[in-house]
JSON list of C-alpha atoms in Angstrom, two decimals:
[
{"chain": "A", "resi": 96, "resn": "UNK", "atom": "CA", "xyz": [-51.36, 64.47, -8.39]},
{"chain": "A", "resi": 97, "resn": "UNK", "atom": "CA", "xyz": [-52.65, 62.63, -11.37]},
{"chain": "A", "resi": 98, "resn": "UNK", "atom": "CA", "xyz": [-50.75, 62.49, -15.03]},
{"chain": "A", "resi": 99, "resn": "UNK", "atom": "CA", "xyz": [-52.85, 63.85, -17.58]},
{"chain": "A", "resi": 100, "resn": "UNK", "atom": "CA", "xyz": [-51.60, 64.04, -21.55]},
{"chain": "A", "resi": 101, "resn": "UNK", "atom": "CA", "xyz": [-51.62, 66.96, -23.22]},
{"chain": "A", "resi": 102, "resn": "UNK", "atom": "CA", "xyz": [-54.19, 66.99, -25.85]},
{"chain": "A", "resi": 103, "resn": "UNK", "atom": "CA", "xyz": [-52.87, 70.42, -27.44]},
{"chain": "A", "resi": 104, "resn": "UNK", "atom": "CA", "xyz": [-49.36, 71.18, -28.63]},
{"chain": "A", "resi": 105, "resn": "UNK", "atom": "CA", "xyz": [-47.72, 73.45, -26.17]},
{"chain": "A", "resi": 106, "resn": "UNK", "atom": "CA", "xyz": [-50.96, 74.26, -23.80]},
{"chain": "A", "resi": 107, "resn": "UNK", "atom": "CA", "xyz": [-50.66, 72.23, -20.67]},
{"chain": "A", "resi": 108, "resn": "UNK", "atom": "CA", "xyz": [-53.51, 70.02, -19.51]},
{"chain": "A", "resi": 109, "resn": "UNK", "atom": "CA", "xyz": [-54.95, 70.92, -16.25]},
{"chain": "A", "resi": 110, "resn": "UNK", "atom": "CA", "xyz": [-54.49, 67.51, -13.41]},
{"chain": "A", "resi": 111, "resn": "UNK", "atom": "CA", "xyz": [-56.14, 67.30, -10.11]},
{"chain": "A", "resi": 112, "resn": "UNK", "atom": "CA", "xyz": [-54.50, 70.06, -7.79]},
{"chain": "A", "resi": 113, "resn": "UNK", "atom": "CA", "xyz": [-51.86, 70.90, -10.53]},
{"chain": "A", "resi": 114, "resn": "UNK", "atom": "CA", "xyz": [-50.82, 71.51, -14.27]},
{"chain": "A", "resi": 115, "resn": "UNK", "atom": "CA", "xyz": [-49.35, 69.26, -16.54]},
{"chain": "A", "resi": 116, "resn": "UNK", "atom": "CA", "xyz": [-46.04, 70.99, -17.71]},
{"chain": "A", "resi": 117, "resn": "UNK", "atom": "CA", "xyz": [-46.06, 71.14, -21.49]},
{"chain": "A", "resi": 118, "resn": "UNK", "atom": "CA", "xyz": [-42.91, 68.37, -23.52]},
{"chain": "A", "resi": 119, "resn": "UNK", "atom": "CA", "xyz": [-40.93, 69.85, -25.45]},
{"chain": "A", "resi": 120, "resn": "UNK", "atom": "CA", "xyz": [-40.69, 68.66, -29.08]},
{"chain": "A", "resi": 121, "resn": "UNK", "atom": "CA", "xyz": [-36.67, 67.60, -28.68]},
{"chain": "A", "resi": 122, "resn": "UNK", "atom": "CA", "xyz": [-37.63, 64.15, -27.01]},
{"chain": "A", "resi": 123, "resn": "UNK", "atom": "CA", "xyz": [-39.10, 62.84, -30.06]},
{"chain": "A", "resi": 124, "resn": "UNK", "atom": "CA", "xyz": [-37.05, 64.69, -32.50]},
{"chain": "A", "resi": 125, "resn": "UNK", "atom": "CA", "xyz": [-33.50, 62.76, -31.23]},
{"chain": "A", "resi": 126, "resn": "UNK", "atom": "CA", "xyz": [-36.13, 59.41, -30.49]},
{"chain": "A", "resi": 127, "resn": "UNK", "atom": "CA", "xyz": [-36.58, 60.06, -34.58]},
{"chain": "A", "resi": 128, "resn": "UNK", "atom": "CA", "xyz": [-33.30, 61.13, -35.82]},
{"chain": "A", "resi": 129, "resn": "UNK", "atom": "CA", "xyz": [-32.06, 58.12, -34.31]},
{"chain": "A", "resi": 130, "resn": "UNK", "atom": "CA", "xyz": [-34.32, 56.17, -35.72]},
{"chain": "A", "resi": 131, "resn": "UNK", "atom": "CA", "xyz": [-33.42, 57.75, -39.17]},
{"chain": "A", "resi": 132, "resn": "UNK", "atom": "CA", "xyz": [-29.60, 57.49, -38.59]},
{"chain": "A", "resi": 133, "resn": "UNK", "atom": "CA", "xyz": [-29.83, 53.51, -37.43]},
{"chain": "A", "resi": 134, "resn": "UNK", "atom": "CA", "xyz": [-31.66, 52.60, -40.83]},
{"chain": "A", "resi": 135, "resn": "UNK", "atom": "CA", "xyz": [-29.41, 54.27, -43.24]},
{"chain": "A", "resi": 136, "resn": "UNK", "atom": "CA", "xyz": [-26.58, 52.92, -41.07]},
{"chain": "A", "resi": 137, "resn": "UNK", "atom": "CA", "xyz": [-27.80, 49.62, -41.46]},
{"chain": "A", "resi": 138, "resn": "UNK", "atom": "CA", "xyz": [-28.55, 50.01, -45.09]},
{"chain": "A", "resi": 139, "resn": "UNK", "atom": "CA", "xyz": [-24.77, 50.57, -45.58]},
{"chain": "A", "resi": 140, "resn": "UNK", "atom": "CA", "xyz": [-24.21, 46.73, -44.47]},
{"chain": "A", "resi": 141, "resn": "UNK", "atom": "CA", "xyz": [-25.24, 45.66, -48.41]},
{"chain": "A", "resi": 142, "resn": "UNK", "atom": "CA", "xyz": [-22.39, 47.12, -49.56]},
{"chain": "A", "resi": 143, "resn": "UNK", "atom": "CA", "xyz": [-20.03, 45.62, -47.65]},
{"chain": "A", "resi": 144, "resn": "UNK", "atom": "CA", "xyz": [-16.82, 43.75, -48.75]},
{"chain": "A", "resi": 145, "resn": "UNK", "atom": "CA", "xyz": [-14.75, 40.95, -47.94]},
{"chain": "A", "resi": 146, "resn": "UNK", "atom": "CA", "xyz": [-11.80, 39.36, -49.02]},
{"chain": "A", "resi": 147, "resn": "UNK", "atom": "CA", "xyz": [-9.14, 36.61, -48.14]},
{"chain": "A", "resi": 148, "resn": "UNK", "atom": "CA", "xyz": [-6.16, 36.84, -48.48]},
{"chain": "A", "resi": 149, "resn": "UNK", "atom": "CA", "xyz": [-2.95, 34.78, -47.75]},
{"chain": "A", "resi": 150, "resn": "UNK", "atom": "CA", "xyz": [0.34, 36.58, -47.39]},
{"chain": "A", "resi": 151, "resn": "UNK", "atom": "CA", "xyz": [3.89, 36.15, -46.87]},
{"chain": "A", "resi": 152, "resn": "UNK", "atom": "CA", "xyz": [6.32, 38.90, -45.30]},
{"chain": "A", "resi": 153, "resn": "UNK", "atom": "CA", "xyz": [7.12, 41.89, -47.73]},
{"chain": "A", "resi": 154, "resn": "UNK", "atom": "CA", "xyz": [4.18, 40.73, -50.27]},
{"chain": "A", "resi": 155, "resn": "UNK", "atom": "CA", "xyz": [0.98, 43.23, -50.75]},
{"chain": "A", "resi": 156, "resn": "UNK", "atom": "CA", "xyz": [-2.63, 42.79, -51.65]},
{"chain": "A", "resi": 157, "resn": "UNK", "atom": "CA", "xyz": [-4.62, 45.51, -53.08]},
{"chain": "A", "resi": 158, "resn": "UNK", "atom": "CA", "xyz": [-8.23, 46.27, -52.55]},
{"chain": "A", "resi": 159, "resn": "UNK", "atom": "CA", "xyz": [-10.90, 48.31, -53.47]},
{"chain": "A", "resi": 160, "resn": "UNK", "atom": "CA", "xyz": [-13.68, 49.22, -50.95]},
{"chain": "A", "resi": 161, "resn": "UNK", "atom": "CA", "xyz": [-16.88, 49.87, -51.90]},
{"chain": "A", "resi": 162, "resn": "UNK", "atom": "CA", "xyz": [-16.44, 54.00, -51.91]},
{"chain": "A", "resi": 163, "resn": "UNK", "atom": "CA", "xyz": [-13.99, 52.78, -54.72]},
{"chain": "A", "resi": 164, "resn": "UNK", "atom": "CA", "xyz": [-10.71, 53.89, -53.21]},
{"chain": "A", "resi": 165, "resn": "UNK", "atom": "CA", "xyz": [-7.78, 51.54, -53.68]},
{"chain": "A", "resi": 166, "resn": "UNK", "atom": "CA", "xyz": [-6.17, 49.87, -50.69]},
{"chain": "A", "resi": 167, "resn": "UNK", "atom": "CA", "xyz": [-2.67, 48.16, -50.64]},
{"chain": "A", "resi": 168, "resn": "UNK", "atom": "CA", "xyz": [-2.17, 45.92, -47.69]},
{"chain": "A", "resi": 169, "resn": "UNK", "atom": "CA", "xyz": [1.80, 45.27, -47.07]},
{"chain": "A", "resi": 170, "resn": "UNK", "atom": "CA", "xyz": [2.59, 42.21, -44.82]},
{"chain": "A", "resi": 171, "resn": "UNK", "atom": "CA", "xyz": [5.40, 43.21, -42.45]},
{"chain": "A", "resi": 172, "resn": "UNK", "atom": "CA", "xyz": [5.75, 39.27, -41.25]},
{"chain": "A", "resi": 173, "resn": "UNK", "atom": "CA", "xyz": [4.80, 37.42, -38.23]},
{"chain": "A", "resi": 174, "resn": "UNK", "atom": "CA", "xyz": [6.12, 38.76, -34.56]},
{"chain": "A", "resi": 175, "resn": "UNK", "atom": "CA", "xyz": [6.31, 36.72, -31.56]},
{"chain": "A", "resi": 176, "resn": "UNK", "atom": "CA", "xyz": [6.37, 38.18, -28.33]},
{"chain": "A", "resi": 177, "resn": "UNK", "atom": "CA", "xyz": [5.00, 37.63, -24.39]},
{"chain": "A", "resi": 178, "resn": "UNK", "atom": "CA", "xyz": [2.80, 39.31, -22.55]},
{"chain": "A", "resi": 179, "resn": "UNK", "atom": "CA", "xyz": [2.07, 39.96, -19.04]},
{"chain": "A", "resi": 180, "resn": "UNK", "atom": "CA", "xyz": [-0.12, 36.65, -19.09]},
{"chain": "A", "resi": 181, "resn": "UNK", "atom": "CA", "xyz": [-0.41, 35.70, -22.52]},
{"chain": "A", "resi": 182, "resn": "UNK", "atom": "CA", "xyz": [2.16, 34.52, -25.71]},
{"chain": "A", "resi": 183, "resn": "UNK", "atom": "CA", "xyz": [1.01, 36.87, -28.84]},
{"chain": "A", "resi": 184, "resn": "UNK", "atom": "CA", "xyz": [1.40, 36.34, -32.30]},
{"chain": "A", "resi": 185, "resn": "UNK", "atom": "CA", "xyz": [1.06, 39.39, -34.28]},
{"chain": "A", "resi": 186, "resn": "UNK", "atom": "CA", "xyz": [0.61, 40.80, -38.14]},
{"chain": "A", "resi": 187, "resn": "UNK", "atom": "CA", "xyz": [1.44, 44.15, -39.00]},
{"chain": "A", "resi": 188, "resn": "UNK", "atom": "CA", "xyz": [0.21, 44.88, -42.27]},
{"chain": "A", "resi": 189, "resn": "UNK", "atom": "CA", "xyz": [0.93, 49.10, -43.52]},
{"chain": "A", "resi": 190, "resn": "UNK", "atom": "CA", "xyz": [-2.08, 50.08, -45.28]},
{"chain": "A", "resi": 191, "resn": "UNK", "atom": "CA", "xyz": [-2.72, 53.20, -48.00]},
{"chain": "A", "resi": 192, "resn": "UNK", "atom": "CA", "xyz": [-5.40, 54.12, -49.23]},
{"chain": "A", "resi": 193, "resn": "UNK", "atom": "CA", "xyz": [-4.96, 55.49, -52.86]},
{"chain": "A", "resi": 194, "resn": "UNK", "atom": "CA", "xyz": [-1.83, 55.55, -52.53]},
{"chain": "A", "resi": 195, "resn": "UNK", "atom": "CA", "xyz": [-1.70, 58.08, -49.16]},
{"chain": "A", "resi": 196, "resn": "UNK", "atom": "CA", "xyz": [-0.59, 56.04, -46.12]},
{"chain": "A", "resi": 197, "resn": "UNK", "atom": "CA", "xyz": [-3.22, 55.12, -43.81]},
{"chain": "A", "resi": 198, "resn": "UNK", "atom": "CA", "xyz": [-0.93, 53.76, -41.04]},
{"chain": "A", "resi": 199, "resn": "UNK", "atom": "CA", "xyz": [-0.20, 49.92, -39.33]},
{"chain": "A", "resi": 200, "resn": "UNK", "atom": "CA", "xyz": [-3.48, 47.66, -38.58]},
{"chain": "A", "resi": 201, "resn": "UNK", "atom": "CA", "xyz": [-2.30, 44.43, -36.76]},
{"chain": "A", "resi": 202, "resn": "UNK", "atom": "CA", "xyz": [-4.30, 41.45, -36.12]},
{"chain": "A", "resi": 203, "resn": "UNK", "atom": "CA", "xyz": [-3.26, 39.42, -33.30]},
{"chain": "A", "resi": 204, "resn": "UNK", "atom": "CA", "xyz": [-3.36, 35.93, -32.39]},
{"chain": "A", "resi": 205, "resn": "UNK", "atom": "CA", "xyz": [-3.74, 35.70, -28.56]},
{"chain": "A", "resi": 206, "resn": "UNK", "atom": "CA", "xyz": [-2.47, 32.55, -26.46]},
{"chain": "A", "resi": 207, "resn": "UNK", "atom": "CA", "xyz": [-3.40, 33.26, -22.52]},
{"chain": "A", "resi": 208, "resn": "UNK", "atom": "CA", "xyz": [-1.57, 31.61, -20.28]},
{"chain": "A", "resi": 209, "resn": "UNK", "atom": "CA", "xyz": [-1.49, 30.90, -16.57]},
{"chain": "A", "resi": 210, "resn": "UNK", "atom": "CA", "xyz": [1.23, 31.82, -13.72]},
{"chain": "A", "resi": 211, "resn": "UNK", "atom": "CA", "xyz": [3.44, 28.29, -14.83]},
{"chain": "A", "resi": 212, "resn": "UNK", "atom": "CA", "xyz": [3.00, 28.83, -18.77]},
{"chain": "A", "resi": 213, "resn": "UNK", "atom": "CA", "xyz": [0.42, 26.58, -19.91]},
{"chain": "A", "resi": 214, "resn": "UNK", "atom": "CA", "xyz": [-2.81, 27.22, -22.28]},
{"chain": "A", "resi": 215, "resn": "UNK", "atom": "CA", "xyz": [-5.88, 28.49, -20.03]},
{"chain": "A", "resi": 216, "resn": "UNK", "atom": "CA", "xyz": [-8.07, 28.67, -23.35]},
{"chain": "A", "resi": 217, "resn": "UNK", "atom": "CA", "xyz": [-7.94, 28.28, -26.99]},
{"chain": "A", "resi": 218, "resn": "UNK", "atom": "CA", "xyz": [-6.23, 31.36, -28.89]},
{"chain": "A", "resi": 219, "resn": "UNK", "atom": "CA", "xyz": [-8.22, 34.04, -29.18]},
{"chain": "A", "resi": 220, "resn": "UNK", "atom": "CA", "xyz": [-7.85, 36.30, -32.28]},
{"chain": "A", "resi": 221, "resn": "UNK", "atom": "CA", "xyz": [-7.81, 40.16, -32.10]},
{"chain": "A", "resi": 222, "resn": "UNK", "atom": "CA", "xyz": [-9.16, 41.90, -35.39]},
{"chain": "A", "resi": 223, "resn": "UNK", "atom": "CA", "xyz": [-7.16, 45.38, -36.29]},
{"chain": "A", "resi": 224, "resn": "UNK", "atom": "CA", "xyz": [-9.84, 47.97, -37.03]},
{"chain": "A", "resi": 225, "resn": "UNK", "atom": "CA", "xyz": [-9.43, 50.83, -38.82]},
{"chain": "A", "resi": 226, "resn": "UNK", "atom": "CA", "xyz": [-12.32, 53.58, -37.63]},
{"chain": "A", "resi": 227, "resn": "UNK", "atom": "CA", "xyz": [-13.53, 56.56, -39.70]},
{"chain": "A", "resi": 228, "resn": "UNK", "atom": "CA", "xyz": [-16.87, 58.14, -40.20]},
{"chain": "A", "resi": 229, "resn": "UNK", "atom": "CA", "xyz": [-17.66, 56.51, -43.73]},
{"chain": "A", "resi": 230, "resn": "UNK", "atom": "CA", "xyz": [-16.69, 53.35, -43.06]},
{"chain": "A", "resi": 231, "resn": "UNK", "atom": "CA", "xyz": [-14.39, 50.70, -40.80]},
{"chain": "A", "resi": 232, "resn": "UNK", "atom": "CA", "xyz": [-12.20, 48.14, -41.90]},
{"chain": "A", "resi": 233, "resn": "UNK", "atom": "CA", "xyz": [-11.40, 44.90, -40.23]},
{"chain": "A", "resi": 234, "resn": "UNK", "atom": "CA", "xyz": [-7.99, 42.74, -41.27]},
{"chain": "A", "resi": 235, "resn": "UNK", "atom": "CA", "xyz": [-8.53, 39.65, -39.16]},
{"chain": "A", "resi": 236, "resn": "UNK", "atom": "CA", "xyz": [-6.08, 36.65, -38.63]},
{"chain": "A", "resi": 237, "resn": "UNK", "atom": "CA", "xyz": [-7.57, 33.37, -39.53]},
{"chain": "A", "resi": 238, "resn": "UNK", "atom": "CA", "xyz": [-3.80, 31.07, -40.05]},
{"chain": "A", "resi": 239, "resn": "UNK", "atom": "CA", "xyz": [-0.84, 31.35, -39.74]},
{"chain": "A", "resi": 240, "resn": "UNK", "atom": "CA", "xyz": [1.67, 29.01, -41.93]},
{"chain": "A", "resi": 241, "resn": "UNK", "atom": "CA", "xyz": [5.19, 29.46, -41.26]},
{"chain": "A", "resi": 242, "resn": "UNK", "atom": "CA", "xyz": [6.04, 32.68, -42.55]},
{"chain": "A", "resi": 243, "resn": "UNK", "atom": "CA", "xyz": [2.67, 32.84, -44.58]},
{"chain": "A", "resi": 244, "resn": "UNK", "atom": "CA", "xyz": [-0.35, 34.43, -42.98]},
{"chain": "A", "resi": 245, "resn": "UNK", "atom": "CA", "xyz": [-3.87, 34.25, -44.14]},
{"chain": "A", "resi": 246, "resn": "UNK", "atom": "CA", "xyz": [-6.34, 37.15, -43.20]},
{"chain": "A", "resi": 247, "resn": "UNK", "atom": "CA", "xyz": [-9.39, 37.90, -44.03]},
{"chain": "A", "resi": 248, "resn": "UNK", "atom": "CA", "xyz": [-10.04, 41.96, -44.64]},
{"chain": "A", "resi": 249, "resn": "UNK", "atom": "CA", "xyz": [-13.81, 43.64, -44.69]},
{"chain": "A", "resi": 250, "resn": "UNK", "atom": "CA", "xyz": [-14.92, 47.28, -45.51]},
{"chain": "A", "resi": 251, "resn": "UNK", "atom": "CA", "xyz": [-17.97, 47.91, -43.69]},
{"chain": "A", "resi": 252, "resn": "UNK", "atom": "CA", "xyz": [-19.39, 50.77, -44.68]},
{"chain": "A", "resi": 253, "resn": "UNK", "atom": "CA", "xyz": [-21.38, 53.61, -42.43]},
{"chain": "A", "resi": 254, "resn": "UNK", "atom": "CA", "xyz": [-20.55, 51.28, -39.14]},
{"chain": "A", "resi": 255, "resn": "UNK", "atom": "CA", "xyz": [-19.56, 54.24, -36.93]},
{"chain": "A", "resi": 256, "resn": "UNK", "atom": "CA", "xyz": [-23.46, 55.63, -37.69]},
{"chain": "A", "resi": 257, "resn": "UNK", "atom": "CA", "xyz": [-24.83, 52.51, -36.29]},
{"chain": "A", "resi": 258, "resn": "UNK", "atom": "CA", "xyz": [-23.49, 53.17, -33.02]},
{"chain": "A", "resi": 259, "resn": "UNK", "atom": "CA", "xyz": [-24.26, 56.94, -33.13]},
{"chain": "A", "resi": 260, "resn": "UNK", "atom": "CA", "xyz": [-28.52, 56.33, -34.24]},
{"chain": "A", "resi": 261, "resn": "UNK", "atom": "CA", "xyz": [-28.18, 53.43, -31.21]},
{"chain": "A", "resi": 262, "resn": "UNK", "atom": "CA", "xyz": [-27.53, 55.99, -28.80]},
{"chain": "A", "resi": 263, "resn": "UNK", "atom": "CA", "xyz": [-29.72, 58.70, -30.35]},
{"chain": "A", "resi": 264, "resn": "UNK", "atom": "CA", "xyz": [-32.42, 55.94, -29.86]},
{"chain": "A", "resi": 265, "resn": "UNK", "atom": "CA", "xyz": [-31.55, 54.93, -26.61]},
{"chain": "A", "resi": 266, "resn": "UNK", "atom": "CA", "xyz": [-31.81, 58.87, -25.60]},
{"chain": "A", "resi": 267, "resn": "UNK", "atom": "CA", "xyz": [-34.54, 60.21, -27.36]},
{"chain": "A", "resi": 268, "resn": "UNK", "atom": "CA", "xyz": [-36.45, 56.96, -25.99]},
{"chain": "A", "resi": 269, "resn": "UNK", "atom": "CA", "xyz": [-35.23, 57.81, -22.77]},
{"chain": "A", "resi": 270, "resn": "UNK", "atom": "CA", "xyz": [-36.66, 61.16, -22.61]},
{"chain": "A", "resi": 271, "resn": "UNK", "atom": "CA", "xyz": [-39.50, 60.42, -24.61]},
{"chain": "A", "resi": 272, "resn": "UNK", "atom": "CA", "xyz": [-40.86, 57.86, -21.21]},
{"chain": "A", "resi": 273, "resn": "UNK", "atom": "CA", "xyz": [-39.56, 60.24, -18.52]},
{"chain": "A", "resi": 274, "resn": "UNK", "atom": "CA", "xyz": [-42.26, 61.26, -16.42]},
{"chain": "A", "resi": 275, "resn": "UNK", "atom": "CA", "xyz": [-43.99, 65.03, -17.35]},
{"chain": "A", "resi": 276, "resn": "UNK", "atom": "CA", "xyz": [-43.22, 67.22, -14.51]},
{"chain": "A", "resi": 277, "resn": "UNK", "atom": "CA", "xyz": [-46.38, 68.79, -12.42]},
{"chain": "A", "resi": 278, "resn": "UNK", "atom": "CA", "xyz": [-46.56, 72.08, -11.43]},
{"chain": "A", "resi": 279, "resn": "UNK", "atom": "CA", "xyz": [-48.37, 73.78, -8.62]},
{"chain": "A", "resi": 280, "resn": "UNK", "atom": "CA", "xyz": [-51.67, 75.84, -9.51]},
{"chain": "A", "resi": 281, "resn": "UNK", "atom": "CA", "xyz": [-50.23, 78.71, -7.81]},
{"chain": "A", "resi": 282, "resn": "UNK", "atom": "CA", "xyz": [-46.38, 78.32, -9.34]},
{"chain": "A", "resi": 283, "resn": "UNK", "atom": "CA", "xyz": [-48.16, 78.05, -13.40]},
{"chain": "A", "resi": 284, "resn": "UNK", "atom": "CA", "xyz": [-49.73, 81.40, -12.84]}
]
């Protein structure tokens, strides 16, 4: 059988010894949406904000991300404590969010470590992330001075959309290049 387009909406084409089953309009419509929901998504990343911040235990920081909601960052000090294969350092900070508690982020500061102790790599560091539909929000470690910690925390606004126009892309594209289906002359009548 040989793939012919459709050159009207909805009517199938006729092929050599079958018929062209007509698309359905939902292929491009998520291929589009997606499209749509990616570059608003993106257009969110201009009004994204950063700050650092350097904090000892029990002292707060206070915020405002770009939805203009107030954030308070507490410090609840530095924790020290193994792993299965690597020594972590850890910051806690409780978070609100106009004054309504958000819950704990903690960045992490990750040592790994082989079967006798020792460094296999440099420290890794572990952002906490905060996800909700309007926006995320990163606290990551960048030092740590004896009891003082300095992080830097980010808003990024419409992040989560990103992700969801990606996939809406990457499945509206995917139905958009499937093959059309042929059907038999005697099964379209």
């Amino acid at each position: 059988s040989v793939y012919v387009p459709m050159r009207r909406r909805g009517r199938p084409e006729v092929a050599a010894g079958g018929v062209v089953a007509p698309r359905t309009r939902a292929d491009r419509y998520t291929l589009y949406g997606g499209i749509v929901v990616f570059i608003v998504a993106c257009a969110g990343f201009t009004f994204r904000k950063e700050r650092e911040d350097t904090l000892a235990p029990g002292e707060a920081t206070t915020l405002v991300d770009p939805y203009r909601r107030e954030w308070t960052f507490t410090s609840q000090g530095v924790s020290d404590f193994p792993e299965l294969n690597r020594a972590v350092e850890a910051v806690p900070l409780r978070a609100t969010r106009d004054g309504a508690p958000v819950g704990f982020i903690v960045s992490e500061r990750r040592e790994y470590v082989d079967s006798r102790g020792l460094a296999t790599f440099e420290p890794s560091i572990e952002p906490g992330i905060d996800y909700s539909l309007l926006q995320t929000t990163y606290v990551v470690l960048t030092n740590i001075a004896q009891d003082r910690v300095s992080l830097r925390i980010a808003f990024h606004p419409l992040m989560i959309w990103v992700w969801i126009g990606g996939i809406a892309i990457a499945i509206g594209g995917t139905m958009v290049l499937w093959p059309v289906r042929l059907v038999r002359r005697s099964e379209a009548q």
